[in-house]
mmCIF file of C-alpha atoms in Angstrom:
data_model
loop_
_atom_site.group_PDB
_atom_site.id
_atom_site.type_symbol
_atom_site.label_atom_id
_atom_site.label_comp_id
_atom_site.label_asym_id
_atom_site.label_seq_id
_atom_site.Cartn_x
_atom_site.Cartn_y
_atom_site.Cartn_z
ATOM 1 C CA MET V 3 17.383 -17.665 20.029
ATOM 2 C CA SER V 4 15.361 -14.561 20.041
ATOM 3 C CA LEU V 5 11.675 -15.044 18.652
ATOM 4 C CA LYS V 6 10.910 -13.797 15.096
ATOM 5 C CA ARG V 7 7.366 -11.778 14.870
ATOM 6 C CA LEU V 8 6.103 -11.057 11.207
ATOM 7 C CA VAL V 9 3.765 -7.826 12.132
ATOM 8 C CA THR V 10 1.309 -6.110 8.878
ATOM 9 C CA PHE V 11 -1.182 -3.460 7.842
ATOM 10 C CA HIS V 12 -3.564 -3.738 4.940
ATOM 11 C CA GLY V 13 -3.014 -1.225 1.879
ATOM 12 C CA GLN V 14 -5.693 1.809 1.365
ATOM 13 C CA GLY V 15 -8.993 0.857 -0.445
ATOM 14 C CA SER V 16 -8.958 -1.973 2.589
ATOM 15 C CA ILE V 17 -13.269 -2.249 3.521
ATOM 16 C CA ILE V 18 -13.517 -2.193 7.440
ATOM 17 C CA ASP V 19 -15.721 -4.217 8.657
ATOM 18 C CA PHE V 20 -16.482 -2.718 12.095
ATOM 19 C CA SER V 21 -17.355 -5.719 13.442
ATOM 20 C CA LYS V 22 -13.273 -6.481 13.903
ATOM 21 C CA VAL V 23 -13.396 -2.974 15.559
ATOM 22 C CA ALA V 24 -13.218 -3.946 19.255
ATOM 23 C CA PHE V 25 -10.802 -2.793 22.206
ATOM 24 C CA ASN V 26 -10.056 -4.500 25.658
ATOM 25 C CA ASN V 27 -7.994 -1.618 27.408
ATOM 26 C CA HIS V 28 -10.348 0.753 28.819
ATOM 27 C CA SER V 29 -8.669 3.862 27.716
ATOM 28 C CA ILE V 30 -8.009 2.442 23.935
ATOM 29 C CA LYS V 31 -11.636 1.839 23.415
ATOM 30 C CA HIS V 32 -12.478 5.327 25.290
ATOM 31 C CA LEU V 33 -9.977 7.009 22.670
ATOM 32 C CA TYR V 34 -11.932 5.964 20.465
ATOM 33 C CA GLU V 35 -15.597 5.896 21.023
ATOM 34 C CA THR V 36 -14.687 9.807 21.925
ATOM 35 C CA GLN V 37 -11.885 10.584 19.315
ATOM 36 C CA TYR V 38 -12.700 9.102 16.046
ATOM 37 C CA LYS V 39 -14.971 6.195 16.123
ATOM 38 C CA THR V 40 -17.776 9.019 14.227
ATOM 39 C CA TYR V 41 -15.054 10.012 11.857
ATOM 40 C CA CYS V 42 -14.707 6.717 10.980
ATOM 41 C CA GLU V 43 -18.220 5.451 10.261
ATOM 42 C CA GLN V 44 -18.771 8.324 8.363
ATOM 43 C CA PHE V 45 -15.637 8.487 6.245
ATOM 44 C CA PRO V 46 -14.794 4.052 6.508
ATOM 45 C CA ASN V 47 -12.934 4.680 2.654
ATOM 46 C CA LEU V 48 -10.855 7.689 3.340
ATOM 47 C CA PRO V 49 -7.210 6.641 4.194
ATOM 48 C CA GLN V 50 -7.222 8.447 7.536
ATOM 49 C CA SER V 51 -9.618 5.962 9.224
ATOM 50 C CA LEU V 52 -7.911 2.970 8.112
ATOM 51 C CA VAL V 53 -5.114 4.483 10.183
ATOM 52 C CA ILE V 54 -6.759 5.714 13.366
ATOM 53 C CA LEU V 55 -8.016 2.095 13.447
ATOM 54 C CA SER V 56 -5.063 0.068 11.851
ATOM 55 C CA HIS V 57 -3.375 2.278 15.139
ATOM 56 C CA LEU V 58 -5.542 1.712 17.956
ATOM 57 C CA LEU V 59 -6.569 -1.905 17.577
ATOM 58 C CA TYR V 60 -1.881 -2.473 17.421
ATOM 59 C CA LYS V 61 -2.151 -0.262 20.287
ATOM 60 C CA ASP V 62 -4.549 -2.793 21.713
ATOM 61 C CA LEU V 63 -2.415 -5.829 21.689
ATOM 62 C CA VAL V 64 0.211 -3.954 22.586
ATOM 63 C CA SER V 65 -1.386 -2.897 25.769
ATOM 64 C CA SER V 66 -2.755 -6.496 26.360
ATOM 65 C CA GLY V 67 0.995 -7.857 26.512
ATOM 66 C CA LYS V 68 -0.297 -9.524 22.298
ATOM 67 C CA LEU V 69 2.367 -7.767 21.094
ATOM 68 C CA ASN V 70 5.527 -6.671 22.819
ATOM 69 C CA PRO V 71 7.714 -4.438 20.108
ATOM 70 C CA GLN V 72 10.497 -4.261 22.241
ATOM 71 C CA HIS V 73 10.563 -7.778 23.708
ATOM 72 C CA GLU V 74 14.238 -8.355 24.407
ATOM 73 C CA GLU V 75 13.561 -12.590 22.873
ATOM 74 C CA THR V 76 12.018 -11.214 20.353
ATOM 75 C CA GLU V 77 12.696 -9.675 17.186
ATOM 76 C CA THR V 78 9.031 -7.599 15.669
ATOM 77 C CA ILE V 79 9.553 -7.130 12.158
ATOM 78 C CA PHE V 80 7.096 -5.155 10.108
ATOM 79 C CA LEU V 81 5.432 -5.390 6.434
ATOM 80 C CA GLY V 82 2.171 -3.428 5.138
ATOM 81 C CA HIS V 83 0.981 -2.996 1.775
ATOM 82 C CA SER V 84 0.590 0.827 0.764
ATOM 83 C CA LEU V 85 -0.560 2.560 2.590
ATOM 84 C CA GLY V 86 -0.432 0.278 5.742
ATOM 85 C CA GLU V 87 3.430 0.735 5.419
ATOM 86 C CA LEU V 88 3.023 4.281 6.857
ATOM 87 C CA GLN V 89 2.158 1.928 10.324
ATOM 88 C CA SER V 90 6.217 1.666 10.478
ATOM 89 C CA PHE V 91 6.694 5.168 11.315
ATOM 90 C CA VAL V 92 3.810 5.494 14.047
ATOM 91 C CA ASN V 93 4.471 1.957 15.562
ATOM 92 C CA GLY V 94 6.648 0.347 16.854
ATOM 93 C CA ASN V 95 9.692 3.313 16.054
ATOM 94 C CA ASP V 96 7.767 5.921 17.641
ATOM 95 C CA LEU V 97 9.129 8.584 14.368
ATOM 96 C CA ILE V 98 5.278 10.830 14.194
ATOM 97 C CA SER V 99 2.369 10.974 16.302
ATOM 98 C CA LEU V 100 -1.584 8.889 15.081
ATOM 99 C CA LYS V 101 -1.905 12.327 14.228
ATOM 100 C CA ASP V 102 1.130 13.304 11.997
ATOM 101 C CA ALA V 103 0.078 10.347 10.859
ATOM 102 C CA ILE V 104 -3.804 11.256 9.616
ATOM 103 C CA ASP V 105 -2.052 14.328 7.842
ATOM 104 C CA ILE V 106 0.456 12.172 5.943
ATOM 105 C CA ALA V 107 -1.990 9.574 4.831
ATOM 106 C CA ASN V 108 -4.354 12.650 3.746
ATOM 107 C CA TYR V 109 -1.293 14.868 2.235
ATOM 108 C CA ARG V 110 -0.507 11.565 0.378
ATOM 109 C CA HIS V 111 -4.024 10.924 -0.585
ATOM 110 C CA LEU V 112 -4.091 15.405 -1.596
ATOM 111 C CA LEU V 113 -1.401 14.466 -3.774
ATOM 112 C CA MET V 114 -2.257 11.783 -6.381
ATOM 113 C CA LYS V 115 -5.922 13.304 -7.037
ATOM 114 C CA GLN V 116 -4.154 16.934 -7.947
ATOM 115 C CA GLN V 117 -1.679 14.255 -9.950
ATOM 116 C CA VAL V 118 -4.335 12.901 -11.799
ATOM 117 C CA ALA V 119 -5.829 15.806 -12.245
ATOM 118 C CA LYS V 120 -2.692 17.442 -13.896
ATOM 119 C CA TYR V 121 -2.579 14.620 -15.667
ATOM 120 C CA GLN V 122 -6.201 14.240 -16.967
ATOM 121 C CA THR V 123 -5.968 18.173 -17.781
ATOM 122 C CA PHE V 124 -3.483 17.399 -19.499
ATOM 123 C CA LEU V 125 -4.659 14.713 -21.861
ATOM 124 C CA GLU V 126 -7.646 16.776 -22.467
ATOM 125 C CA SER V 127 -5.881 19.562 -23.686
ATOM 126 C CA SER V 128 -3.152 17.660 -26.504
ATOM 127 C CA HIS V 129 -5.874 14.229 -28.215
ATOM 128 C CA SER V 130 -8.108 12.945 -26.015
ATOM 129 C CA PRO V 131 -11.182 15.167 -24.685
ATOM 130 C CA ASN V 132 -13.219 12.650 -23.831
ATOM 131 C CA THR V 133 -13.602 13.207 -20.269
ATOM 132 C CA ALA V 134 -14.993 10.077 -19.306
ATOM 133 C CA SER V 135 -11.999 8.059 -21.081
ATOM 134 C CA ASN V 136 -9.980 9.419 -19.619
ATOM 135 C CA GLU V 137 -10.880 8.640 -15.744
ATOM 136 C CA MET V 138 -8.752 6.117 -13.815
ATOM 137 C CA GLN V 139 -9.601 2.446 -13.648
ATOM 138 C CA MET V 140 -7.771 0.209 -11.562
ATOM 139 C CA VAL V 141 -7.818 -3.542 -13.033
ATOM 140 C CA ALA V 142 -7.106 -7.084 -10.889
ATOM 141 C CA LEU V 143 -5.410 -9.542 -14.153
ATOM 142 C CA LEU V 144 -6.268 -12.509 -12.636
ATOM 143 C CA LEU V 145 -3.083 -15.018 -14.380
ATOM 144 C CA THR V 146 -4.371 -18.894 -13.968
ATOM 145 C CA LYS V 147 -1.609 -21.047 -13.804
ATOM 146 C CA LYS V 148 -2.660 -22.643 -17.399
ATOM 147 C CA PHE V 149 -1.744 -19.152 -18.327
ATOM 148 C CA ASN V 150 1.246 -18.669 -16.327
ATOM 149 C CA LEU V 151 2.513 -21.631 -17.917
ATOM 150 C CA ALA V 152 1.774 -20.976 -21.137
ATOM 151 C CA ASN V 153 2.966 -17.739 -20.442
ATOM 152 C CA PRO V 154 6.536 -17.095 -18.356
ATOM 153 C CA ASP V 155 8.128 -14.596 -17.082
ATOM 154 C CA TYR V 156 4.907 -12.478 -18.212
ATOM 155 C CA ILE V 157 4.681 -10.158 -14.790
ATOM 156 C CA SER V 158 8.444 -9.415 -15.820
ATOM 157 C CA SER V 159 6.888 -9.124 -19.721
ATOM 158 C CA LEU V 160 3.385 -7.102 -19.149
ATOM 159 C CA GLN V 161 5.640 -4.411 -17.332
ATOM 160 C CA THR V 162 7.981 -4.158 -20.838
ATOM 161 C CA HIS V 163 4.747 -3.947 -23.231
ATOM 162 C CA LEU V 164 2.394 -1.722 -20.730
ATOM 163 C CA ALA V 165 5.903 0.791 -21.626
ATOM 164 C CA GLN V 166 6.710 0.683 -24.279
ATOM 165 C CA GLU V 167 3.023 0.424 -25.862
ATOM 166 C CA TYR V 168 0.373 3.115 -23.723
ATOM 167 C CA GLN V 169 0.581 6.605 -22.710
ATOM 168 C CA THR V 170 -0.542 5.565 -19.183
ATOM 169 C CA LEU V 171 -1.008 2.478 -17.916
ATOM 170 C CA ALA V 172 1.257 1.112 -15.639
ATOM 171 C CA VAL V 173 0.986 -2.385 -12.833
ATOM 172 C CA SER V 174 0.057 -0.594 -10.210
ATOM 173 C CA ASN V 175 0.561 -3.993 -7.381
ATOM 174 C CA ILE V 176 2.162 -7.541 -7.848
ATOM 175 C CA ASN V 177 0.403 -9.399 -5.235
ATOM 176 C CA THR V 178 0.792 -12.629 -5.593
ATOM 177 C CA GLU V 179 2.014 -14.755 -9.239
ATOM 178 C CA SER V 180 -1.447 -15.019 -10.137
ATOM 179 C CA SER V 181 -3.152 -11.431 -9.119
ATOM 180 C CA VAL V 182 -1.944 -8.782 -10.792
ATOM 181 C CA VAL V 183 -3.421 -5.175 -11.135
ATOM 182 C CA ILE V 184 -2.789 -2.545 -13.315
ATOM 183 C CA SER V 185 -4.049 1.075 -13.977
ATOM 184 C CA GLY V 186 -4.464 3.601 -16.088
ATOM 185 C CA THR V 187 -7.247 5.338 -18.256
ATOM 186 C CA LYS V 188 -10.272 4.052 -18.584
ATOM 187 C CA GLN V 189 -9.966 4.123 -22.469
ATOM 188 C CA GLU V 190 -6.263 2.637 -22.193
ATOM 189 C CA LEU V 191 -7.550 -0.356 -20.271
ATOM 190 C CA ASP V 192 -10.024 -0.833 -22.761
ATOM 191 C CA LYS V 193 -7.854 -1.304 -25.701
ATOM 192 C CA PHE V 194 -6.233 -3.776 -23.654
ATOM 193 C CA LEU V 195 -8.444 -5.553 -22.727
ATOM 194 C CA SER V 196 -10.586 -5.573 -25.982
ATOM 195 C CA SER V 197 -9.042 -9.019 -27.377
ATOM 196 C CA SER V 198 -6.263 -10.157 -28.046
ATOM 197 C CA THR V 199 -6.093 -9.340 -31.926
ATOM 198 C CA ALA V 200 -5.306 -6.189 -31.031
ATOM 199 C CA GLN V 201 -2.219 -7.445 -29.790
ATOM 200 C CA PRO V 202 -1.298 -9.697 -31.537
ATOM 201 C CA ASN V 203 2.458 -10.080 -30.029
ATOM 202 C CA PHE V 204 1.515 -10.257 -26.643
ATOM 203 C CA ASN V 205 -1.042 -12.557 -24.756
ATOM 204 C CA VAL V 206 -3.351 -10.863 -22.536
ATOM 205 C CA PRO V 207 -5.202 -12.707 -19.896
ATOM 206 C CA LYS V 208 -8.862 -13.345 -20.693
ATOM 207 C CA LYS V 209 -9.989 -12.825 -16.914
ATOM 208 C CA TYR V 210 -9.826 -9.432 -15.016
ATOM 209 C CA LYS V 211 -12.218 -8.048 -12.261
ATOM 210 C CA ILE V 212 -12.821 -4.199 -12.662
ATOM 211 C CA LEU V 213 -11.671 -2.923 -8.804
ATOM 212 C CA GLU V 214 -13.694 -0.618 -6.936
ATOM 213 C CA ASN V 215 -11.580 3.140 -7.031
ATOM 214 C CA PRO V 216 -14.257 6.020 -6.063
ATOM 215 C CA ASP V 217 -11.578 8.610 -6.103
ATOM 216 C CA LYS V 218 -10.690 7.803 -9.264
ATOM 217 C CA ILE V 219 -6.406 7.597 -8.616
ATOM 218 C CA ALA V 220 -4.601 5.198 -10.527
ATOM 219 C CA PHE V 221 -2.490 4.489 -7.327
ATOM 220 C CA HIS V 222 1.074 3.161 -7.321
ATOM 221 C CA ASN V 223 1.159 3.883 -11.315
ATOM 222 C CA ASN V 224 4.253 6.075 -11.974
ATOM 223 C CA LYS V 225 3.558 7.715 -15.323
ATOM 224 C CA ILE V 226 0.645 9.846 -13.775
ATOM 225 C CA LEU V 227 2.584 10.038 -9.735
ATOM 226 C CA LYS V 228 5.638 10.441 -10.276
ATOM 227 C CA HIS V 229 5.721 13.756 -9.986
ATOM 228 C CA LEU V 230 4.707 14.006 -6.163
ATOM 229 C CA GLN V 231 8.325 12.708 -4.787
ATOM 230 C CA GLU V 232 9.345 15.313 -3.482
ATOM 231 C CA PRO V 233 6.427 16.966 -1.892
ATOM 232 C CA LEU V 234 5.557 13.740 -0.263
ATOM 233 C CA TYR V 235 9.290 13.819 1.560
ATOM 234 C CA ASP V 236 9.341 17.583 2.463
ATOM 235 C CA TYR V 237 6.194 17.078 3.762
ATOM 236 C CA ILE V 238 7.550 14.129 6.135
ATOM 237 C CA TRP V 239 10.469 15.454 6.778
ATOM 238 C CA ASN V 240 8.664 18.952 8.596
ATOM 239 C CA LYS V 241 6.641 15.783 10.864
ATOM 240 C CA LEU V 242 9.294 14.028 11.460
ATOM 241 C CA LYS V 243 11.739 17.520 12.908
ATOM 242 C CA ASP V 244 8.288 18.549 14.463
ATOM 243 C CA ASN V 245 9.056 14.981 16.537
ATOM 244 C CA LYS V 246 12.580 15.782 16.902
ATOM 245 C CA THR V 247 12.857 11.730 15.572
ATOM 246 C CA HIS V 248 14.991 13.319 11.859
ATOM 247 C CA THR V 249 17.946 12.927 13.693
ATOM 248 C CA VAL V 250 17.444 8.703 14.289
ATOM 249 C CA SER V 251 19.833 6.749 12.750
ATOM 250 C CA LEU V 252 18.454 2.908 13.655
ATOM 251 C CA LEU V 253 14.962 1.840 13.624
ATOM 252 C CA ASN V 254 13.756 -0.107 17.196
ATOM 253 C CA ASN V 255 12.283 -2.123 14.242
ATOM 254 C CA LYS V 256 12.753 -3.693 10.894
ATOM 255 C CA VAL V 257 10.499 -2.655 8.212
ATOM 256 C CA ILE V 258 9.735 -4.825 4.963
ATOM 257 C CA THR V 259 9.161 -2.379 2.573
ATOM 258 C CA ASN V 260 6.516 -2.179 -0.919
ATOM 259 C CA TYR V 261 9.038 -0.422 -3.674
ATOM 260 C CA GLN V 262 11.904 -3.409 -3.276
ATOM 261 C CA GLY V 263 10.756 -5.488 -0.995
ATOM 262 C CA LYS V 264 13.647 -5.790 1.359
ATOM 263 C CA LEU V 265 14.632 -5.128 5.032
ATOM 264 C CA VAL V 266 15.443 -2.039 6.019
ATOM 265 C CA SER V 267 16.870 -1.118 9.588
ATOM 266 C CA GLN V 268 17.631 2.936 8.691
ATOM 267 C CA LYS V 269 14.855 5.565 9.008
ATOM 268 C CA ASP V 270 16.127 7.897 5.914
ATOM 269 C CA ASP V 271 15.615 4.059 4.431
ATOM 270 C CA LEU V 272 12.475 3.840 5.479
ATOM 271 C CA LEU V 273 11.588 7.753 4.670
ATOM 272 C CA GLU V 274 12.980 7.267 0.916
ATOM 273 C CA ASN V 275 11.186 3.791 0.212
ATOM 274 C CA PHE V 276 8.101 4.718 1.418
ATOM 275 C CA VAL V 277 8.106 7.709 -0.195
ATOM 276 C CA LEU V 278 9.338 6.040 -3.843
ATOM 277 C CA GLN V 279 5.879 3.100 -2.887
ATOM 278 C CA SER V 280 3.330 6.278 -3.059
ATOM 279 C CA CYS V 281 4.247 6.920 -6.664
ATOM 280 C CA ASN V 282 5.566 2.946 -7.968
ATOM 281 C CA THR V 283 4.752 -0.729 -8.113
ATOM 282 C CA VAL V 284 3.565 -2.399 -5.133
ATOM 283 C CA GLN V 285 6.409 -4.997 -5.130
ATOM 284 C CA PHE V 286 4.609 -7.494 -2.627
ATOM 285 C CA THR V 287 5.167 -10.943 -3.934
ATOM 286 C CA LYS V 288 8.855 -9.718 -3.370
ATOM 287 C CA CYS V 289 8.275 -9.004 -0.090
ATOM 288 C CA CYS V 290 6.846 -12.115 0.092
ATOM 289 C CA LYS V 291 10.571 -13.706 -0.898
ATOM 290 C CA THR V 292 11.756 -11.940 1.709
ATOM 291 C CA VAL V 293 9.883 -12.900 4.475
ATOM 292 C CA GLU V 294 10.351 -16.723 3.631
ATOM 293 C CA ASN V 295 14.035 -15.950 4.155
ATOM 294 C CA SER V 296 13.453 -14.174 7.363
ATOM 295 C CA ASN V 297 12.097 -17.516 8.836
ATOM 296 C CA ILE V 298 9.301 -15.675 10.718
ATOM 297 C CA ASP V 299 8.446 -17.867 13.635
ATOM 298 C CA GLU V 300 4.915 -16.193 14.020
ATOM 299 C CA PHE V 301 2.517 -13.483 12.069
ATOM 300 C CA THR V 302 -0.297 -10.909 13.687
ATOM 301 C CA HIS V 303 -1.233 -9.327 11.111
ATOM 302 C CA VAL V 304 -3.385 -5.872 12.466
ATOM 303 C CA GLY V 305 -6.510 -4.141 11.516
ATOM 304 C CA PRO V 306 -10.053 -3.766 11.238
ATOM 305 C CA VAL V 307 -10.433 -5.566 7.361
ATOM 306 C CA SER V 308 -11.538 -9.539 6.456
ATOM 307 C CA SER V 309 -8.171 -11.841 5.552
ATOM 308 C CA VAL V 310 -7.720 -10.062 2.231
ATOM 309 C CA LEU V 311 -3.962 -9.555 3.439
ATOM 310 C CA GLN V 312 -3.208 -12.774 5.253
ATOM 311 C CA LYS V 313 -3.789 -14.559 2.174
ATOM 312 C CA MET V 314 -1.786 -12.970 0.471
ATOM 313 C CA LEU V 315 0.910 -14.296 2.517
ATOM 314 C CA GLN V 316 -0.256 -17.453 2.931
ATOM 315 C CA ARG V 317 -0.486 -18.022 -1.110
ATOM 316 C CA ASN V 318 2.939 -16.472 -1.683
ATOM 317 C CA LEU V 319 4.890 -18.535 0.981
ATOM 318 C CA GLY V 320 3.064 -21.794 0.439
ATOM 319 C CA MET V 321 0.895 -22.086 3.293
ATOM 320 C CA PRO V 322 -2.360 -23.636 4.446
#
């Protein structure tokens, strides 16, 4: 019987901990120090830095023998949160190079900023000229056990409510049953969070946290970002063509994708799902349900980040 290993990668917005950036392989260490260290330390909040460090740390694990995605007696499955899913293109499946992954992360980020700017221009030209109130924010709703018991199937109701009652608000991440991230303009988020009296037919949790969002992007918000799908798909497809991997059918390693939380084994499915999750809700609880049904034996968490993703995974799986 083969061993099943899940390899996970953090997503954009994760805070890089440079104390975790250490390499055993001398070639990888030299590559980092001569080509990437200055950039990553100077721009730790850029998505490119997370892509670089996650890939190099993964390669270091492979070179040390601690991780072998091609071992015939081990089935390795990848799961990346948000931007972390891009790692499954360059690691294990070898569809693109690290430079390509850096370029894709940069272009994806640029597209999101452009879509936000276009939407804000539309708002300001139509009915809401207050620039500050049109800034995009992200808020984590903290759902207690008591709140969830009193509001069964709350997340589904929340998605319907935001779709029907708000122009910009949408669910960005469903991380756990107790943590859901919503995004949209500051004006509409303030209205949503103000008080339950403003929304007599819908309960709003009292506990929430405004997330750091230096670029003011409504991540994974389909209302704001839906038009990035076609240019992002074409850009990645051209990268695949440059690497002559656009004709690849089966992946070397299966991937649990954020868009639907399903396990995919085809390159075309991975590409389509990555593009779709870039402008739709990250269904992390569904991903964890797939993990639960996959009978995973070992978990390997890769990246220069604290244990946030690991803790979310453990919480969803009921692990200590």
